[in-house]
PDB file of C-alpha atoms in Angstrom:
ATOM      1  CA  MET A 118     -10.132   8.544  48.639  1.00  0.00           C
ATOM      2  CA  GLU A 119      -6.377   8.137  48.234  1.00  0.00           C
ATOM      3  CA  SER A 120      -4.503   9.938  45.475  1.00  0.00           C
ATOM      4  CA  ALA A 121      -2.861   8.194  42.530  1.00  0.00           C
ATOM      5  CA  LYS A 122       0.577   8.866  43.989  1.00  0.00           C
ATOM      6  CA  GLU A 123      -0.466   7.431  47.370  1.00  0.00           C
ATOM      7  CA  SER A 124      -1.625   4.280  45.579  1.00  0.00           C
ATOM      8  CA  ILE A 125       1.702   4.071  43.746  1.00  0.00           C
ATOM      9  CA  TYR A 126       3.653   4.306  47.004  1.00  0.00           C
ATOM     10  CA  LYS A 127       1.454   1.605  48.523  1.00  0.00           C
ATOM     11  CA  VAL A 128       2.134  -0.783  45.635  1.00  0.00           C
ATOM     12  CA  ALA A 129       5.836   0.132  45.682  1.00  0.00           C
ATOM     13  CA  ASN A 130       6.016  -0.874  49.344  1.00  0.00           C
ATOM     14  CA  ILE A 131       4.397  -4.222  48.532  1.00  0.00           C
ATOM     15  CA  VAL A 132       6.744  -4.857  45.600  1.00  0.00           C
ATOM     16  CA  GLY A 133       9.768  -3.854  47.652  1.00  0.00           C
ATOM     17  CA  ALA A 134      13.288  -3.296  46.326  1.00  0.00           C
ATOM     18  CA  ASN A 135      13.957  -0.176  44.237  1.00  0.00           C
ATOM     19  CA  ASN A 136      11.290   1.220  41.938  1.00  0.00           C
ATOM     20  CA  SER A 137      11.715   3.524  38.946  1.00  0.00           C
ATOM     21  CA  ILE A 138       8.390   5.128  37.991  1.00  0.00           C
ATOM     22  CA  LEU A 139       7.654   7.625  35.241  1.00  0.00           C
ATOM     23  CA  HIS A 140       5.201  10.479  34.863  1.00  0.00           C
ATOM     24  CA  GLN A 141       3.786   9.175  31.586  1.00  0.00           C
ATOM     25  CA  ILE A 142       2.722  11.823  29.064  1.00  0.00           C
ATOM     26  CA  HIS A 143       2.069   9.874  25.816  1.00  0.00           C
ATOM     27  CA  SER A 144       5.403  11.011  24.393  1.00  0.00           C
ATOM     28  CA  ASN A 145       8.366   9.425  22.608  1.00  0.00           C
ATOM     29  CA  ILE A 146      10.782  10.288  25.445  1.00  0.00           C
ATOM     30  CA  VAL A 147      13.082   7.611  26.912  1.00  0.00           C
ATOM     31  CA  VAL A 148      15.130   8.081  30.105  1.00  0.00           C
ATOM     32  CA  LYS A 149      17.689   6.105  32.088  1.00  0.00           C
ATOM     33  CA  ALA A 150      15.981   4.461  35.046  1.00  0.00           C
ATOM     34  CA  SER A 151      16.750   5.535  38.596  1.00  0.00           C
ATOM     35  CA  SER A 152      17.301   3.209  41.548  1.00  0.00           C
ATOM     36  CA  ASP A 153      14.880   5.305  43.606  1.00  0.00           C
ATOM     37  CA  LEU A 154      11.285   6.448  43.182  1.00  0.00           C
ATOM     38  CA  TYR A 155      11.184   9.369  40.781  1.00  0.00           C
ATOM     39  CA  PHE A 156       8.711  10.736  38.286  1.00  0.00           C
ATOM     40  CA  PRO A 157      10.345  12.295  35.193  1.00  0.00           C
ATOM     41  CA  GLU A 158       8.088  13.109  32.250  1.00  0.00           C
ATOM     42  CA  ALA A 159       8.762  10.216  29.873  1.00  0.00           C
ATOM     43  CA  ASP A 160       7.144   7.063  28.538  1.00  0.00           C
ATOM     44  CA  ALA A 161       9.996   4.569  28.505  1.00  0.00           C
ATOM     45  CA  GLN A 162      13.056   3.790  30.583  1.00  0.00           C
ATOM     46  CA  VAL A 163      16.097   1.560  30.239  1.00  0.00           C
ATOM     47  CA  SER A 164      18.579   0.209  32.753  1.00  0.00           C
ATOM     48  CA  ASN A 165      21.605  -2.034  33.244  1.00  0.00           C
ATOM     49  CA  GLU A 166      21.288  -2.013  37.043  1.00  0.00           C
ATOM     50  CA  TYR A 167      20.362  -5.055  39.082  1.00  0.00           C
ATOM     51  CA  GLY A 168      17.427  -5.011  41.482  1.00  0.00           C
ATOM     52  CA  VAL A 169      15.533  -2.030  40.040  1.00  0.00           C
ATOM     53  CA  ASN A 170      11.863  -2.433  39.103  1.00  0.00           C
ATOM     54  CA  LEU A 171      11.120  -0.542  35.882  1.00  0.00           C
ATOM     55  CA  TRP A 172       7.423   0.292  36.073  1.00  0.00           C
ATOM     56  CA  VAL A 173       4.871   1.041  33.399  1.00  0.00           C
ATOM     57  CA  LEU A 174       1.298   2.064  34.283  1.00  0.00           C
ATOM     58  CA  THR A 175      -1.538   1.343  31.860  1.00  0.00           C
ATOM     59  CA  ALA A 176      -5.294   0.945  31.565  1.00  0.00           C
ATOM     60  CA  ASP A 177      -5.667  -0.016  27.861  1.00  0.00           C
ATOM     61  CA  CYS A 178      -2.398   1.304  26.386  1.00  0.00           C
ATOM     62  CA  VAL A 179       0.263  -1.274  25.566  1.00  0.00           C
ATOM     63  CA  PRO A 180       2.868  -2.046  28.257  1.00  0.00           C
ATOM     64  CA  ILE A 181       6.066  -3.388  26.688  1.00  0.00           C
ATOM     65  CA  LEU A 182       8.796  -5.018  28.770  1.00  0.00           C
ATOM     66  CA  PHE A 183      12.179  -5.356  27.055  1.00  0.00           C
ATOM     67  CA  TYR A 184      15.047  -7.637  28.049  1.00  0.00           C
ATOM     68  CA  ASP A 185      18.448  -8.648  26.732  1.00  0.00           C
ATOM     69  CA  THR A 186      19.904 -11.523  28.732  1.00  0.00           C
ATOM     70  CA  GLU A 187      23.221 -11.292  26.884  1.00  0.00           C
ATOM     71  CA  SER A 188      23.934  -7.600  27.443  1.00  0.00           C
ATOM     72  CA  LYS A 189      22.073  -7.528  30.795  1.00  0.00           C
ATOM     73  CA  ILE A 190      19.919  -4.549  29.829  1.00  0.00           C
ATOM     74  CA  ILE A 191      16.174  -4.127  30.379  1.00  0.00           C
ATOM     75  CA  GLY A 192      13.518  -1.571  29.532  1.00  0.00           C
ATOM     76  CA  SER A 193       9.861  -0.739  30.060  1.00  0.00           C
ATOM     77  CA  CYS A 194       7.672   1.243  27.690  1.00  0.00           C
ATOM     78  CA  HIS A 195       4.203   2.814  27.786  1.00  0.00           C
ATOM     79  CA  ALA A 196       2.890   2.644  24.219  1.00  0.00           C
ATOM     80  CA  GLY A 197      -0.427   4.373  23.746  1.00  0.00           C
ATOM     81  CA  TRP A 198      -1.357   5.197  20.181  1.00  0.00           C
ATOM     82  CA  LYS A 199       0.257   8.645  20.390  1.00  0.00           C
ATOM     83  CA  GLY A 200       3.567   7.346  21.688  1.00  0.00           C
ATOM     84  CA  ALA A 201       3.626   4.384  19.308  1.00  0.00           C
ATOM     85  CA  PHE A 202       2.788   6.682  16.391  1.00  0.00           C
ATOM     86  CA  SER A 203       5.510   9.190  17.307  1.00  0.00           C
ATOM     87  CA  GLY A 204       8.352   6.707  17.865  1.00  0.00           C
ATOM     88  CA  ILE A 205       8.484   5.629  21.528  1.00  0.00           C
ATOM     89  CA  ILE A 206       9.178   2.008  20.514  1.00  0.00           C
ATOM     90  CA  GLU A 207      11.986   2.837  18.094  1.00  0.00           C
ATOM     91  CA  ASN A 208      13.494   5.258  20.611  1.00  0.00           C
ATOM     92  CA  THR A 209      13.487   2.638  23.372  1.00  0.00           C
ATOM     93  CA  VAL A 210      15.246   0.105  21.154  1.00  0.00           C
ATOM     94  CA  HIS A 211      17.717   2.801  20.066  1.00  0.00           C
ATOM     95  CA  GLU A 212      18.609   3.602  23.688  1.00  0.00           C
ATOM     96  CA  MET A 213      19.120  -0.077  24.487  1.00  0.00           C
ATOM     97  CA  VAL A 214      21.413  -0.449  21.477  1.00  0.00           C
ATOM     98  CA  LYS A 215      23.374   2.628  22.605  1.00  0.00           C
ATOM     99  CA  MET A 216      23.908   0.862  25.936  1.00  0.00           C
ATOM    100  CA  GLY A 217      25.328  -2.221  24.222  1.00  0.00           C
ATOM    101  CA  CYS A 218      22.420  -4.384  23.028  1.00  0.00           C
ATOM    102  CA  LYS A 219      22.117  -6.038  19.656  1.00  0.00           C
ATOM    103  CA  THR A 220      18.574  -5.975  18.304  1.00  0.00           C
ATOM    104  CA  ASP A 221      18.556  -9.705  17.563  1.00  0.00           C
ATOM    105  CA  SER A 222      19.192 -10.457  21.245  1.00  0.00           C
ATOM    106  CA  ILE A 223      16.401  -8.215  22.586  1.00  0.00           C
ATOM    107  CA  GLY A 224      13.107  -9.793  23.594  1.00  0.00           C
ATOM    108  CA  ALA A 225       9.839  -7.942  24.172  1.00  0.00           C
ATOM    109  CA  ILE A 226       6.735  -8.842  26.167  1.00  0.00           C
ATOM    110  CA  ILE A 227       3.377  -7.233  25.391  1.00  0.00           C
ATOM    111  CA  ALA A 228       1.345  -7.291  28.598  1.00  0.00           C
ATOM    112  CA  PRO A 229      -2.485  -6.976  28.788  1.00  0.00           C
ATOM    113  CA  CYS A 230      -3.922  -4.092  26.753  1.00  0.00           C
ATOM    114  CA  ILE A 231      -6.991  -3.195  24.713  1.00  0.00           C
ATOM    115  CA  ARG A 232      -7.537  -5.380  21.634  1.00  0.00           C
ATOM    116  CA  GLN A 233      -8.904  -4.603  18.199  1.00  0.00           C
ATOM    117  CA  ASP A 234     -12.456  -5.836  18.781  1.00  0.00           C
ATOM    118  CA  SER A 235     -12.752  -3.429  21.737  1.00  0.00           C
ATOM    119  CA  TYR A 236     -11.054  -0.333  20.320  1.00  0.00           C
ATOM    120  CA  GLU A 237     -13.429   1.751  18.202  1.00  0.00           C
ATOM    121  CA  VAL A 238     -12.085   4.931  16.590  1.00  0.00           C
ATOM    122  CA  GLY A 239     -13.436   7.550  14.210  1.00  0.00           C
ATOM    123  CA  ALA A 240     -12.557   8.648  10.695  1.00  0.00           C
ATOM    124  CA  GLU A 241     -10.252  11.442  11.878  1.00  0.00           C
ATOM    125  CA  PHE A 242      -8.137   8.940  13.815  1.00  0.00           C
ATOM    126  CA  TYR A 243      -8.030   6.602  10.815  1.00  0.00           C
ATOM    127  CA  ASP A 244      -7.087   9.423   8.443  1.00  0.00           C
ATOM    128  CA  LYS A 245      -4.167  10.479  10.648  1.00  0.00           C
ATOM    129  CA  PHE A 246      -2.599   7.034  10.323  1.00  0.00           C
ATOM    130  CA  ILE A 247      -3.273   6.596   6.620  1.00  0.00           C
ATOM    131  CA  GLU A 248      -1.793  10.017   5.869  1.00  0.00           C
ATOM    132  CA  GLU A 249       1.404   8.744   7.504  1.00  0.00           C
ATOM    133  CA  SER A 250       1.444   5.426   5.630  1.00  0.00           C
ATOM    134  CA  ASP A 251      -1.037   3.588   3.446  1.00  0.00           C
ATOM    135  CA  ALA A 252       0.368   0.365   4.926  1.00  0.00           C
ATOM    136  CA  TYR A 253      -1.335   1.225   8.231  1.00  0.00           C
ATOM    137  CA  LYS A 254      -4.697   0.234   6.732  1.00  0.00           C
ATOM    138  CA  GLN A 255      -3.941  -3.322   7.872  1.00  0.00           C
ATOM    139  CA  PHE A 256      -4.491  -2.271  11.497  1.00  0.00           C
ATOM    140  CA  PHE A 257      -8.077  -1.080  10.952  1.00  0.00           C
ATOM    141  CA  LYS A 258     -11.364  -2.933  10.414  1.00  0.00           C
ATOM    142  CA  PRO A 259     -14.384  -0.900   9.220  1.00  0.00           C
ATOM    143  CA  LYS A 260     -17.461  -1.224  11.440  1.00  0.00           C
ATOM    144  CA  ASN A 261     -20.662   0.840  11.367  1.00  0.00           C
ATOM    145  CA  GLU A 262     -19.006   3.885   9.792  1.00  0.00           C
ATOM    146  CA  LYS A 263     -16.237   3.644  12.415  1.00  0.00           C
ATOM    147  CA  TYR A 264     -13.052   1.606  12.599  1.00  0.00           C
ATOM    148  CA  MET A 265     -11.689  -0.983  15.019  1.00  0.00           C
ATOM    149  CA  PHE A 266      -8.006  -0.285  15.646  1.00  0.00           C
ATOM    150  CA  ASP A 267      -5.433  -2.994  16.348  1.00  0.00           C
ATOM    151  CA  LEU A 268      -3.100  -1.157  18.726  1.00  0.00           C
ATOM    152  CA  PRO A 269      -1.060  -4.222  19.805  1.00  0.00           C
ATOM    153  CA  GLY A 270      -0.767  -5.261  16.156  1.00  0.00           C
ATOM    154  CA  PHE A 271       0.557  -1.804  15.326  1.00  0.00           C
ATOM    155  CA  VAL A 272       3.000  -2.069  18.234  1.00  0.00           C
ATOM    156  CA  LYS A 273       4.220  -5.508  17.124  1.00  0.00           C
ATOM    157  CA  ALA A 274       4.813  -4.226  13.604  1.00  0.00           C
ATOM    158  CA  LYS A 275       6.847  -1.351  15.042  1.00  0.00           C
ATOM    159  CA  LEU A 276       8.890  -3.804  17.122  1.00  0.00           C
ATOM    160  CA  VAL A 277       9.639  -6.015  14.126  1.00  0.00           C
ATOM    161  CA  LYS A 278      10.581  -2.999  12.011  1.00  0.00           C
ATOM    162  CA  ALA A 279      12.979  -1.951  14.787  1.00  0.00           C
ATOM    163  CA  GLY A 280      14.660  -5.372  14.574  1.00  0.00           C
ATOM    164  CA  ILE A 281      12.911  -7.114  17.486  1.00  0.00           C
ATOM    165  CA  ASN A 282      11.637 -10.493  16.300  1.00  0.00           C
ATOM    166  CA  ASN A 283      11.398 -12.199  19.699  1.00  0.00           C
ATOM    167  CA  VAL A 284       8.006 -10.834  20.789  1.00  0.00           C
ATOM    168  CA  HIS A 285       5.689 -12.542  23.272  1.00  0.00           C
ATOM    169  CA  ASP A 286       2.105 -11.258  23.368  1.00  0.00           C
ATOM    170  CA  SER A 287      -0.152 -11.989  26.348  1.00  0.00           C
ATOM    171  CA  ASP A 288      -3.195 -11.797  24.001  1.00  0.00           C
ATOM    172  CA  ILE A 289      -5.256 -10.462  26.931  1.00  0.00           C
ATOM    173  CA  ASP A 290      -7.889  -7.766  26.335  1.00  0.00           C
ATOM    174  CA  THR A 291      -8.165  -5.333  29.240  1.00  0.00           C
ATOM    175  CA  TYR A 292     -11.580  -4.115  28.053  1.00  0.00           C
ATOM    176  CA  THR A 293     -13.348  -7.483  28.061  1.00  0.00           C
ATOM    177  CA  ASN A 294     -11.760  -8.842  31.260  1.00  0.00           C
ATOM    178  CA  ALA A 295     -13.560  -6.634  33.773  1.00  0.00           C
ATOM    179  CA  ASN A 296     -12.909  -8.931  36.732  1.00  0.00           C
ATOM    180  CA  LYS A 297      -9.130  -8.859  36.316  1.00  0.00           C
ATOM    181  CA  TRP A 298      -7.984  -5.715  34.506  1.00  0.00           C
ATOM    182  CA  PHE A 299      -8.656  -1.986  34.614  1.00  0.00           C
ATOM    183  CA  SER A 300      -9.753  -0.358  31.353  1.00  0.00           C
ATOM    184  CA  PHE A 301     -10.071   3.381  30.824  1.00  0.00           C
ATOM    185  CA  ARG A 302     -12.340   2.886  27.822  1.00  0.00           C
ATOM    186  CA  ARG A 303     -14.610   0.526  29.720  1.00  0.00           C
ATOM    187  CA  PHE A 304     -14.759   3.067  32.549  1.00  0.00           C
ATOM    188  CA  THR A 305     -15.855   5.820  30.127  1.00  0.00           C
ATOM    189  CA  HIS A 306     -18.677   3.516  29.005  1.00  0.00           C
ATOM    190  CA  ASN A 307     -19.590   2.630  32.598  1.00  0.00           C
ATOM    191  CA  PRO A 308     -18.416   5.365  35.024  1.00  0.00           C
ATOM    192  CA  THR A 309     -19.852   3.565  38.057  1.00  0.00           C
ATOM    193  CA  GLU A 310     -17.271   0.777  37.910  1.00  0.00           C
ATOM    194  CA  GLN A 311     -13.957   0.897  39.732  1.00  0.00           C
ATOM    195  CA  TYR A 312     -11.105   2.473  37.799  1.00  0.00           C
ATOM    196  CA  GLY A 313      -7.344   2.391  38.267  1.00  0.00           C
ATOM    197  CA  SER A 314      -4.078   1.505  36.553  1.00  0.00           C
ATOM    198  CA  ILE A 315      -2.345  -1.787  35.895  1.00  0.00           C
ATOM    199  CA  VAL A 316       1.260  -2.005  37.076  1.00  0.00           C
ATOM    200  CA  SER A 317       3.680  -3.970  34.903  1.00  0.00           C
ATOM    201  CA  PHE A 318       7.373  -4.033  35.712  1.00  0.00           C
ATOM    202  CA  ILE A 319      10.587  -5.792  34.851  1.00  0.00           C
ATOM    203  CA  ARG A 320      13.603  -6.282  37.118  1.00  0.00           C
ATOM    204  CA  MET A 321      17.012  -7.802  36.534  1.00  0.00           C
ATOM    205  CA  ASP A 322      18.441  -9.884  39.375  1.00  0.00           C
ATOM    206  CA  ALA A 323      22.074 -10.845  39.762  1.00  0.00           C
TER     207      ALA A 323
END
């Protein structure tokens, strides 16, 4: 059985060009992308270089691809609940602005991720969010003494608050689309099924 890194190199060879890949740790850390394969501990990257694929690996978390066609700056972001809660989205936008973007010219794409009807969480999870802000109640639906959490809705609200109003959502649920998308949560419910990561990337061409 090949390792995760071997699989990454295999996909990188298929994609071609230059690939910038992170060692994702559910943080709020943003780095400048490299034009070569490298694995810094971070969860978002930004770049103004042409021909570099900015990867994000997910299996339920929210992959966000950022672009600014005016300033010629792009970014990719891994937004699990921990990263989204601790500021990875705001930090990514901040780094793009530092490089010359204006927030009203930045667009964001939300690729396939787990959706609210598939994401059950407990009271402790719910309490953590509500302690931060009572407004976060809008992202939870009570169900059988648990809660269903709207992670992409939470992410979109964070994007809008950061000044990004041009947001395109794929509206695809990784959990319910077993024939097309990997899902870590689905795998934990059915360990016999195949498990892996989804690769999303954005590249700027001249």
